């Protein structure tokens, strides 16, 4: 029956299924399995020769031996029941034009597997044979042709598995030719048996297949990749995809890796192909527009946003880039880099989200502020602290900066900078001592937003009486102390709670004056008036002069406490003892000084007759510091009478008489009173010596 159908099938295959000829034989590279589905006899109907006849659905292969040994193979039809596959092997080192009779072959009519094995001795298995031929002993460098022919002309392909001890040449197994592993395109499918998946960002999509080449080749020199829509095309390098084309997720695509020996363009391994398949998977991503809300702290008009928290895509492997405008995003300029602390007013920015496979989308991020924290400036007042009246004790928590129902926390700071930075916090706000001034409150709500307001501090200065002043009175007198009206309460050191206190003697007093809730303690002193002091008394003949200091002028003088005169000079004073009284402007009890006006001696006759022979003041020798001094008319001191000479003068100098004449003298002493009042008595004396 094979002979009967030959002519018809040859024509049919040539017209509709032209596939492979010896001249275009596909290279077999290495001992990898081969899968193919022949669908014609190629461009030329070739006679297989020997025990075989013409081609039907055939495919031609060429291979080169790498290592010596035995060569076997097994052709396994995909349909074991219906398909009848034949084969023929030519070589070694023949050309298609002079390939001659097959070295091995099988034309058996049986269905099922066929090939070379190690048991049969048949070189060309006839139509009645068992489909197997003898193995071949091969040597390195030998090249062979293999034709696999589907006599059944079905649409079912086959798989070819190599055997024996030899190995086939391949650029894909020589590390000197291929130093790096090839990388299949795409990602493994969920089912490992399915083709790998290349991500596209839309379905359908225009795809440039050449964009996969560099990744597949992985830096291996002299290799090339072509892309096809069928496995047969991938194996034969037919119908390569050379320009971008529209792809979908339903089709399967194939790639073919080939080698070109740079030193030998005719090297058989240049025909080697390593193929694989892949499909496309829709990897488009969808970014979600979001709103970020943050605190407009202290109503600054800006907030600090962490853009990384924007939930614009669920895929954690996606990368995000942020831009101020869509124009910036589309042109890749002015990228926002400080994404964790992005300071901005309310508005919109844009994010470009990109998957690991290069798919991207754009999200709009709206930047909003939380509602403003409500707080206002406040004023509080505090009474002065008596030990430091410029300061007050403040309870800052009493300042009404928020409503009583506000759910906020408050922290207190001495300066605006501290409040912003959170430094130098006032940790005892209920007992804060400060002068008049300002403190700042950082008011924070349950979202962490804050506003800073100020508390104006006012120290209430002490309010004292302007009419209550120190007084001076006579020590024996009393007076009234009056704090004046206008105070809420009075508390005197005497225990009195009235505005004034009476019958107050010399001393120091205080009164606590309450104004509002503040109490000021005011001291007041009642001083005794300073009494005048008699500094000295001069007596000259009948005149007595009283010299006074201290006290408060004007002074009044008296010799009897009845008649008072403003003059300190008393005239026509007779010899004797007196009391001089002096008082000052306060009219207090006068001071009294006893004055002795001694008997004045104006003439002595030092002639030894016992009468007026000497000047003698020994009668007042009980006075302190008593001294008698004699001067000549020129003011020269010529004698001093004191304790050593009995307070006397005999009118001589150094025992010699002095000339008759008028001399001057003074008598000074300190009175025996509390003040040791100094006295000076002066006058003149005539000394008359006998010539």
XYZ file of C-alpha atoms in Angstrom:
691
model
C 0.000 0.000 0.000
C 2.986 2.271 0.569
C 3.748 2.083 -3.160
C 0.142 2.788 -4.220
C -0.164 6.043 -2.308
C 3.290 7.356 -3.104
C 2.602 9.666 -6.086
C -0.498 11.306 -4.612
C 1.043 11.917 -1.242
C 4.237 13.330 -2.712
C 2.285 15.929 -4.653
C 0.029 16.754 -1.726
C 2.893 17.112 0.686
C 4.890 19.259 -1.688
C 2.024 21.639 -2.247
C 0.734 21.961 1.286
C 3.404 20.788 3.652
C 6.790 21.614 2.160
C 9.042 21.389 5.197
C 12.599 19.995 4.967
C 15.209 18.780 2.468
C 18.673 17.312 2.910
C 20.238 20.610 1.849
C 18.360 22.405 4.627
C 18.787 19.698 7.234
C 18.459 20.797 10.804
C 21.521 20.374 12.972
C 21.322 18.101 15.993
C 23.350 19.549 18.804
C 24.329 17.284 21.609
C 22.403 14.275 22.753
C 19.235 16.127 23.636
C 15.907 14.621 22.662
C 14.287 15.898 19.483
C 10.580 16.558 18.955
C 9.109 17.350 15.550
C 5.981 16.985 13.471
C 6.777 16.517 9.762
C 4.118 17.831 7.397
C 5.600 17.415 3.907
C 8.662 16.386 1.890
C 10.251 19.781 1.496
C 10.983 21.545 -1.749
C 12.471 18.456 -3.390
C 10.986 14.968 -3.380
C 14.008 12.857 -2.520
C 14.448 9.098 -2.771
C 15.773 7.739 0.482
C 17.576 4.889 -1.341
C 18.588 1.442 -0.295
C 15.674 -0.512 1.152
C 13.588 2.657 1.389
C 11.481 4.572 -1.091
C 10.594 8.255 -1.577
C 9.840 10.743 1.230
C 6.358 11.484 2.463
C 6.165 13.607 5.663
C 9.869 13.947 6.368
C 12.429 15.941 8.256
C 16.210 15.956 7.682
C 18.854 16.265 10.426
C 22.631 16.493 10.390
C 24.895 15.817 13.339
C 28.603 15.631 14.079
C 30.289 13.200 16.438
C 32.092 14.681 19.418
C 33.388 11.516 21.100
C 33.945 8.034 19.663
C 31.711 5.112 20.533
C 28.494 3.472 19.521
C 25.543 5.457 18.209
C 21.927 4.402 18.742
C 18.651 6.284 18.711
C 14.954 5.591 19.080
C 12.178 7.297 17.109
C 9.018 7.322 19.242
C 5.765 8.228 17.382
C 3.315 10.264 19.382
C 0.580 7.905 18.134
C 1.879 4.397 18.708
C -1.192 2.761 17.157
C -1.556 4.582 13.861
C 1.783 6.039 12.881
C 4.428 4.247 10.812
C 7.774 6.070 10.890
C 10.755 5.147 8.683
C 14.324 6.497 8.778
C 17.596 6.532 6.897
C 21.165 7.433 7.987
C 23.890 8.663 5.540
C 27.594 9.186 6.021
C 30.040 9.636 7.389
C 31.149 12.923 5.905
C 28.943 12.765 2.817
C 27.215 15.651 1.101
C 23.552 15.732 0.221
C 24.458 15.553 -3.476
C 26.536 12.369 -3.098
C 25.132 10.895 0.055
C 24.625 7.530 -1.708
C 22.903 4.519 -0.229
C 21.794 4.799 3.413
C 24.322 3.544 5.947
C 21.404 2.426 8.089
C 17.621 2.483 7.595
C 14.227 0.964 8.219
C 11.245 0.628 5.851
C 9.218 -1.669 8.101
C 5.435 -1.452 7.807
C 4.920 -1.959 11.507
C 3.578 0.768 13.759
C 5.440 1.957 16.830
C 9.037 2.763 17.705
C 11.939 2.382 15.323
C 15.650 3.199 15.227
C 19.146 1.819 15.870
C 19.819 -0.617 18.688
C 22.626 -2.790 19.970
C 20.981 -6.183 19.288
C 19.975 -6.371 15.654
C 22.497 -7.003 12.886
C 20.275 -5.698 10.080
C 21.691 -2.632 8.325
C 18.545 -1.703 6.370
C 15.335 -3.114 7.745
C 12.873 -4.025 4.926
C 9.077 -3.553 4.859
C 8.655 -6.873 6.563
C 11.246 -6.188 9.219
C 10.931 -5.370 12.923
C 11.699 -1.631 12.453
C 15.246 -1.783 13.944
C 18.690 -1.524 12.404
C 22.191 -2.077 13.778
C 24.082 0.560 15.751
C 26.927 2.546 14.172
C 30.514 2.796 15.434
C 31.382 6.469 15.137
C 34.525 8.627 15.449
C 35.018 12.287 16.489
C 34.465 14.797 13.680
C 32.325 12.509 11.542
C 29.198 14.138 10.154
C 26.001 12.220 9.323
C 22.554 12.948 7.843
C 19.353 11.453 9.257
C 15.977 11.508 7.494
C 12.897 10.724 9.607
C 9.863 9.992 7.427
C 6.238 9.661 8.557
C 4.861 7.156 6.054
C 1.416 7.493 7.651
C 1.358 11.213 6.768
C -0.518 12.043 9.960
C -0.484 15.249 11.940
C 1.155 13.425 14.812
C 4.778 14.113 15.454
C 7.520 12.105 17.070
C 10.238 12.268 19.717
C 13.794 11.043 19.073
C 16.018 9.910 21.935
C 19.765 9.313 21.456
C 21.679 6.393 22.889
C 24.975 4.532 22.682
C 28.345 5.498 24.116
C 29.231 8.314 21.757
C 28.263 11.930 22.086
C 27.234 14.534 19.524
C 28.922 17.891 19.004
C 27.141 20.992 20.267
C 28.126 24.554 20.992
C 25.684 24.293 23.901
C 27.802 21.790 25.789
C 31.266 23.244 25.222
C 32.238 25.667 28.021
C 34.841 27.218 25.752
C 32.092 28.185 23.329
C 29.309 28.863 25.844
C 30.938 30.144 29.069
C 27.639 31.210 30.661
C 24.293 29.509 31.084
C 21.446 30.706 28.887
C 18.539 32.334 30.707
C 15.118 31.328 29.479
C 12.814 34.330 29.119
C 10.036 35.128 31.543
C 9.088 33.511 34.837
C 8.142 29.912 35.627
C 4.418 29.264 35.308
C 2.384 28.080 38.264
C 2.371 24.671 36.609
C 6.023 23.805 35.829
C 4.865 21.878 32.751
C 3.413 25.010 31.198
C 5.509 27.447 29.116
C 7.360 30.176 30.960
C 5.553 33.494 31.171
C 6.759 36.860 29.883
C 4.928 39.762 31.468
C 3.177 42.298 29.250
C 1.547 45.385 30.649
C -1.580 45.229 28.486
C -3.503 42.551 26.639
C -3.114 42.707 23.682
C 0.244 44.503 23.571
C 2.807 45.486 20.971
C 5.935 43.575 21.912
C 9.527 43.806 20.681
C 10.833 40.240 20.914
C 14.409 41.385 20.454
C 14.191 42.938 23.931
C 14.490 39.400 25.331
C 17.657 38.477 23.423
C 20.321 39.960 25.688
C 18.806 38.280 28.730
C 18.607 34.898 27.021
C 22.149 34.977 25.563
C 23.565 36.149 28.944
C 26.830 37.450 27.522
C 27.755 34.352 25.485
C 29.588 35.525 22.342
C 28.669 34.442 18.800
C 25.136 33.342 19.716
C 21.941 34.659 18.207
C 18.253 34.334 19.093
C 15.289 34.230 16.742
C 11.604 34.081 17.646
C 8.819 32.073 15.998
C 5.177 31.170 16.278
C 5.738 27.395 15.973
C 8.253 24.895 17.236
C 9.004 23.671 13.703
C 9.851 27.206 12.635
C 12.087 27.525 15.676
C 13.911 24.331 14.705
C 14.279 25.300 11.063
C 14.736 29.061 11.648
C 11.815 29.705 9.298
C 9.506 32.706 9.550
C 11.414 34.565 12.273
C 9.645 37.446 14.037
C 11.788 40.437 13.158
C 9.663 43.465 14.085
C 7.463 44.296 17.081
C 4.038 42.726 16.755
C 0.826 42.527 18.663
C 0.717 39.639 21.124
C -1.920 38.243 23.493
C -1.884 35.971 26.495
C -3.374 33.034 24.554
C -0.616 32.302 22.016
C 2.541 30.272 22.546
C 5.815 31.546 21.122
C 9.158 29.889 20.546
C 12.736 31.074 20.630
C 15.697 29.491 18.883
C 19.319 29.961 19.967
C 21.948 29.372 17.281
C 25.727 29.653 17.112
C 28.024 31.068 14.451
C 31.625 29.882 14.548
C 33.623 33.079 13.930
C 36.515 31.067 12.470
C 34.491 28.628 10.316
C 31.167 29.742 8.859
C 30.633 26.200 7.505
C 31.112 24.481 10.851
C 28.204 21.970 11.175
C 27.515 23.114 14.720
C 26.508 26.472 13.283
C 23.218 24.773 12.434
C 22.635 23.762 16.036
C 19.513 25.080 17.652
C 18.455 25.252 21.257
C 14.788 26.051 21.483
C 12.254 26.881 24.117
C 8.779 28.163 24.365
C 7.032 30.873 26.301
C 3.789 32.718 26.464
C 2.688 36.122 27.606
C 0.999 36.951 30.881
C -0.976 40.098 31.555
C 1.004 41.884 34.252
C -0.683 45.249 34.217
C -0.927 46.891 37.633
C -3.441 49.304 39.028
C -2.444 52.128 41.338
C -5.065 53.566 43.668
C -5.567 57.269 44.307
C -5.266 57.988 48.025
C -5.411 60.833 50.495
C -2.729 61.407 53.125
C -3.777 63.461 56.119
C -1.228 64.945 58.496
C -0.936 67.607 61.146
C -0.669 71.272 60.247
C 1.291 71.761 63.442
C 1.110 75.189 65.034
C -0.894 76.309 61.998
C 2.335 76.637 60.031
C 0.533 76.072 56.730
C 2.567 72.939 56.002
C 2.693 69.373 57.260
C 5.343 66.653 57.175
C 4.179 63.622 55.205
C 5.666 60.122 54.990
C 4.890 59.350 51.361
C 5.986 55.738 51.813
C 2.799 55.152 53.821
C 0.572 56.026 50.853
C -1.329 52.770 50.166
C -1.351 53.173 46.411
C -0.625 49.519 45.558
C -0.699 46.261 47.485
C 2.278 44.659 45.730
C 5.301 45.077 48.032
C 7.712 44.426 45.148
C 6.524 47.436 43.180
C 8.716 50.527 43.182
C 7.269 53.974 43.756
C 8.532 57.345 42.608
C 6.893 60.612 43.556
C 6.658 63.844 41.581
C 5.252 67.318 42.081
C 3.312 67.353 38.811
C 2.179 64.990 36.076
C 4.493 66.830 33.730
C 7.436 66.052 35.998
C 6.335 62.412 36.242
C 5.919 61.932 32.513
C 9.308 63.510 31.854
C 11.103 61.885 34.779
C 12.270 65.191 36.284
C 12.114 66.839 39.724
C 11.571 63.597 41.571
C 10.657 63.987 45.260
C 13.478 62.275 47.121
C 12.763 63.119 50.772
C 9.711 60.885 50.798
C 9.835 60.121 54.528
C 9.759 63.763 55.609
C 8.088 65.575 52.767
C 7.026 69.056 53.875
C 4.127 70.473 51.903
C 1.006 72.546 52.037
C -2.305 70.954 51.128
C -2.412 69.933 47.487
C -1.742 67.045 45.123
C 1.340 65.113 44.075
C 1.705 62.109 41.781
C 3.274 58.677 42.142
C 4.529 56.364 39.421
C 4.253 52.726 40.478
C 6.353 50.193 38.565
C 6.281 46.409 38.928
C 9.464 44.293 38.731
C 8.381 43.466 35.176
C 8.276 47.107 34.090
C 4.499 47.595 34.183
C 3.515 50.948 35.638
C 0.560 53.061 36.614
C 0.003 56.516 38.070
C -1.682 57.391 41.348
C -2.813 60.783 42.523
C -2.016 61.541 46.164
C -4.070 64.254 47.829
C -2.334 65.938 50.758
C -4.706 67.158 53.455
C -4.487 68.631 56.947
C -6.233 67.330 60.009
C -8.634 69.760 61.616
C -6.959 72.563 63.522
C -6.243 72.064 67.210
C -8.320 74.691 69.002
C -6.443 76.668 71.639
C -6.120 80.357 72.480
C -3.752 82.605 74.369
C -4.590 83.109 78.029
C -3.674 85.401 80.921
C -3.069 84.423 84.515
C -2.106 86.532 87.499
C -0.337 85.606 90.714
C 0.421 87.432 93.927
C 4.013 88.480 94.454
C 6.271 86.331 96.603
C 7.266 88.389 99.656
C 10.856 87.103 99.662
C 11.204 88.130 96.010
C 8.437 90.555 95.099
C 9.335 90.584 91.393
C 8.186 86.937 91.096
C 4.939 85.086 91.615
C 3.842 81.484 92.141
C 1.767 80.440 89.106
C -0.397 77.368 88.489
C -0.053 77.188 84.712
C -2.677 74.454 84.465
C -5.310 77.003 85.451
C -4.744 78.972 82.244
C -7.840 78.536 80.071
C -6.049 77.856 76.776
C -8.578 75.136 75.804
C -12.196 74.429 76.571
C -12.842 72.311 79.684
C -14.109 69.420 77.515
C -11.173 69.365 75.067
C -9.409 65.997 74.796
C -5.906 67.362 74.542
C -2.651 67.204 76.429
C -0.719 70.301 77.385
C 3.001 70.759 77.887
C 4.584 73.983 79.079
C 7.838 75.612 77.930
C 9.746 78.790 78.771
C 10.259 79.861 75.142
C 8.661 79.457 71.723
C 11.749 77.651 70.419
C 11.595 75.183 73.294
C 7.894 74.594 72.619
C 8.592 73.841 68.955
C 11.553 71.573 69.731
C 10.074 69.964 72.830
C 13.092 70.969 74.941
C 13.414 72.392 78.479
C 9.864 71.451 79.395
C 8.467 72.979 82.587
C 7.928 69.857 84.676
C 6.202 71.559 87.643
C 3.546 73.686 85.956
C 1.375 73.868 89.088
C 4.124 75.547 91.111
C 5.941 77.631 88.536
C 7.822 80.615 89.961
C 8.483 83.391 87.479
C 8.408 87.160 87.017
C 5.943 88.914 84.788
C 6.406 87.498 81.295
C 5.266 84.743 78.914
C 5.312 80.935 78.842
C 4.237 78.749 75.914
C 1.858 75.809 75.831
C 2.106 72.986 73.307
C -1.452 71.663 73.019
C -1.621 68.205 71.390
C -4.732 66.270 70.361
C -5.194 62.494 70.158
C -3.894 62.458 66.556
C -0.552 63.939 67.601
C -1.306 67.343 66.061
C -0.361 70.376 68.090
C -0.638 74.127 68.292
C 1.426 76.488 70.419
C -0.231 79.306 72.353
C 1.101 81.590 75.019
C 0.176 82.363 78.587
C 0.781 85.921 79.691
C 2.015 85.923 83.289
C 1.402 88.946 85.469
C 2.890 89.273 88.935
C 0.588 91.435 91.056
C 2.926 93.919 92.696
C 2.572 94.565 96.412
C 0.073 97.315 97.188
C 1.122 99.320 100.241
C -0.190 102.364 101.982
C 1.068 105.694 100.807
C -0.020 107.418 103.996
C 1.617 105.031 106.427
C 5.135 106.425 106.927
C 7.755 106.366 109.623
C 7.318 108.869 112.440
C 9.543 110.684 114.957
C 8.160 111.438 118.371
C 9.469 112.357 121.719
C 10.545 109.242 123.479
C 8.085 109.830 126.256
C 5.159 110.393 123.845
C 2.792 108.072 121.837
C 1.242 108.462 118.404
C -1.316 106.999 115.967
C -0.387 104.839 112.958
C -2.952 104.933 110.129
C -2.671 102.687 106.988
C -5.374 104.612 105.193
C -8.570 103.349 103.544
C -9.047 101.086 100.471
C -7.714 97.731 101.662
C -9.748 94.561 101.987
C -8.373 93.841 105.447
C -5.736 94.958 107.966
C -3.692 92.925 110.391
C -1.270 94.770 112.678
C 1.645 93.334 114.550
C -0.182 94.429 117.684
C -3.060 92.102 116.785
C -5.345 94.931 115.757
C -7.418 94.519 112.578
C -8.419 98.150 112.204
C -7.306 100.727 109.709
C -5.257 102.533 112.393
C -3.791 101.885 115.804
C -3.483 104.472 118.601
C -1.188 105.163 121.569
C 1.785 103.714 119.776
C 5.143 104.372 121.373
C 8.625 104.306 119.937
C 9.277 100.991 118.102
C 8.926 98.995 114.835
C 5.520 97.729 113.683
C 4.043 95.960 110.639
C 0.658 95.675 109.072
C -0.590 93.088 106.525
C -2.643 94.882 103.903
C -4.898 92.711 101.765
C -5.815 93.795 98.236
C -7.909 91.260 96.359
C -6.294 87.969 97.351
C -2.810 89.365 97.742
C -1.348 90.427 101.055
C 1.493 92.916 101.358
C 3.346 93.344 104.632
C 4.348 96.943 105.272
C 6.740 97.929 108.037
C 6.639 101.241 109.842
C 8.963 102.599 112.541
C 8.275 105.175 115.211
C 11.603 106.745 116.019
C 12.441 108.763 119.143
C 13.402 112.298 118.340
C 17.126 112.985 118.640
C 17.838 115.197 121.627
C 20.104 118.157 121.210
C 23.593 117.965 122.751
C 25.444 120.851 124.396
C 28.877 120.730 122.873
C 30.427 123.411 125.077
C 29.655 126.475 127.169
C 31.701 129.632 127.032
C 31.706 132.096 129.912
C 33.230 135.501 129.356
C 32.901 137.999 132.193
C 29.082 138.212 132.552
C 28.164 136.447 129.328
C 27.275 132.748 129.040
C 27.128 131.171 125.561
C 25.628 127.690 125.048
C 26.736 125.809 121.905
C 24.387 122.983 120.779
C 24.355 120.302 118.073
C 21.944 117.460 117.205
C 18.223 117.402 117.617
C 16.064 119.322 115.222
C 16.511 123.111 115.069
C 15.241 125.619 115.913
C 16.415 125.421 119.562
C 14.990 127.103 122.637
C 17.123 128.003 125.690
C 16.169 128.692 129.302
C 17.772 129.046 132.741
C 14.566 128.250 134.609
C 12.378 126.069 132.221
C 9.869 128.889 132.328
C 11.242 131.675 130.267
C 12.586 130.447 126.932
C 14.600 132.365 124.426
C 15.806 131.481 120.917
C 19.256 132.974 121.579
C 22.005 130.782 122.991
C 23.632 133.747 124.754
C 22.773 134.774 128.281
C 23.997 138.176 129.471
C 24.606 139.732 132.901
C 25.368 136.421 134.488
C 26.528 136.690 138.070
C 29.032 134.313 139.585
C 27.488 131.079 140.730
C 26.016 127.738 139.645
C 23.226 127.534 137.056
C 21.236 124.962 135.065
C 20.905 125.634 131.402
C 17.890 123.988 129.617
C 17.760 123.312 125.872
C 15.002 121.839 123.699
C 14.608 121.424 119.926
C 11.707 121.858 117.535
C 9.979 118.648 118.763
C 9.459 120.401 122.098
C 10.376 117.255 124.010
C 11.547 117.168 127.589
C 14.523 119.613 127.589
C 18.044 118.594 128.406
C 19.670 120.283 131.400
C 23.318 121.139 131.920
C 24.708 122.501 135.216
C 26.952 125.509 134.668
C 29.417 126.912 137.157
C 30.359 130.556 136.675
C 33.497 130.815 138.781
C 34.632 133.859 140.703
C 36.531 136.014 138.302
C 39.907 137.317 139.395
C 40.953 140.394 137.449
C 43.936 141.675 139.541
C 46.815 140.110 141.392
C 49.718 141.748 143.240
C 52.298 139.008 143.640
C 54.234 140.811 146.461
C 54.047 138.124 149.095
C 51.684 139.965 151.429
C 49.143 137.183 151.264
C 46.547 139.323 149.510
C 45.779 138.723 145.838
C 49.130 137.115 145.392
C 47.949 134.331 143.039
C 45.251 133.261 140.614
C 43.731 130.136 142.204
C 41.057 127.825 140.684
C 41.650 124.869 142.948
C 38.102 125.381 144.243
C 36.811 123.601 141.125
C 39.514 120.968 140.990
C 36.800 118.284 140.974
C 36.002 119.165 137.363
C 37.359 116.921 134.656
C 40.339 118.077 132.653
C 40.560 121.374 134.500
C 43.272 123.618 132.984
C 44.207 127.284 133.660
C 46.062 128.902 130.730
C 47.755 132.377 130.803
C 48.553 134.290 127.585
C 50.429 137.557 127.025
C 49.006 140.301 124.971
C 50.342 138.678 121.837
C 48.529 135.407 122.511
C 51.667 133.558 123.598
C 51.043 131.016 126.278
C 53.161 131.874 129.307
C 51.716 129.597 131.999
C 49.483 126.551 132.524
C 47.844 125.789 135.821
C 46.849 122.189 136.303
C 46.969 119.414 138.837
C 50.756 119.698 139.124
C 50.669 123.241 140.475
C 47.300 123.233 142.172
C 45.560 125.057 139.327
C 47.352 128.334 140.381
C 49.520 131.137 138.941
C 51.628 133.480 141.008
C 52.256 136.039 138.283
C 55.744 134.762 137.537
C 57.458 132.978 134.781
C 60.098 130.477 135.869
C 60.152 132.138 139.330
C 60.699 135.598 137.972
C 58.275 138.431 138.094
C 56.703 139.478 134.896
C 56.173 143.046 133.909
C 53.117 144.785 135.239
C 50.416 144.598 132.637
C 47.200 143.020 131.395
C 47.202 139.323 130.541
C 44.571 136.931 129.235
C 43.543 133.632 130.603
C 41.175 130.734 130.009
C 39.839 128.075 132.311
C 38.567 124.944 130.605
C 37.038 121.725 131.950
C 34.487 119.023 131.264
C 31.410 119.005 133.351
C 30.694 115.866 135.301
C 27.508 115.006 133.429
C 26.536 112.263 130.970
C 27.821 114.253 128.065
C 31.004 115.482 129.742
C 30.012 118.905 128.564
C 33.076 121.043 127.872
C 33.212 124.495 129.484
C 35.438 127.465 128.745
C 35.740 130.401 131.034
C 37.894 133.296 129.759
C 38.817 136.785 130.817
C 41.612 139.184 131.515
C 43.773 139.803 134.509
C 46.041 142.676 135.556
C 49.351 141.721 137.142
C 50.807 144.563 139.233
C 54.290 144.008 140.490
C 56.051 146.316 142.874
C 58.788 148.171 141.018
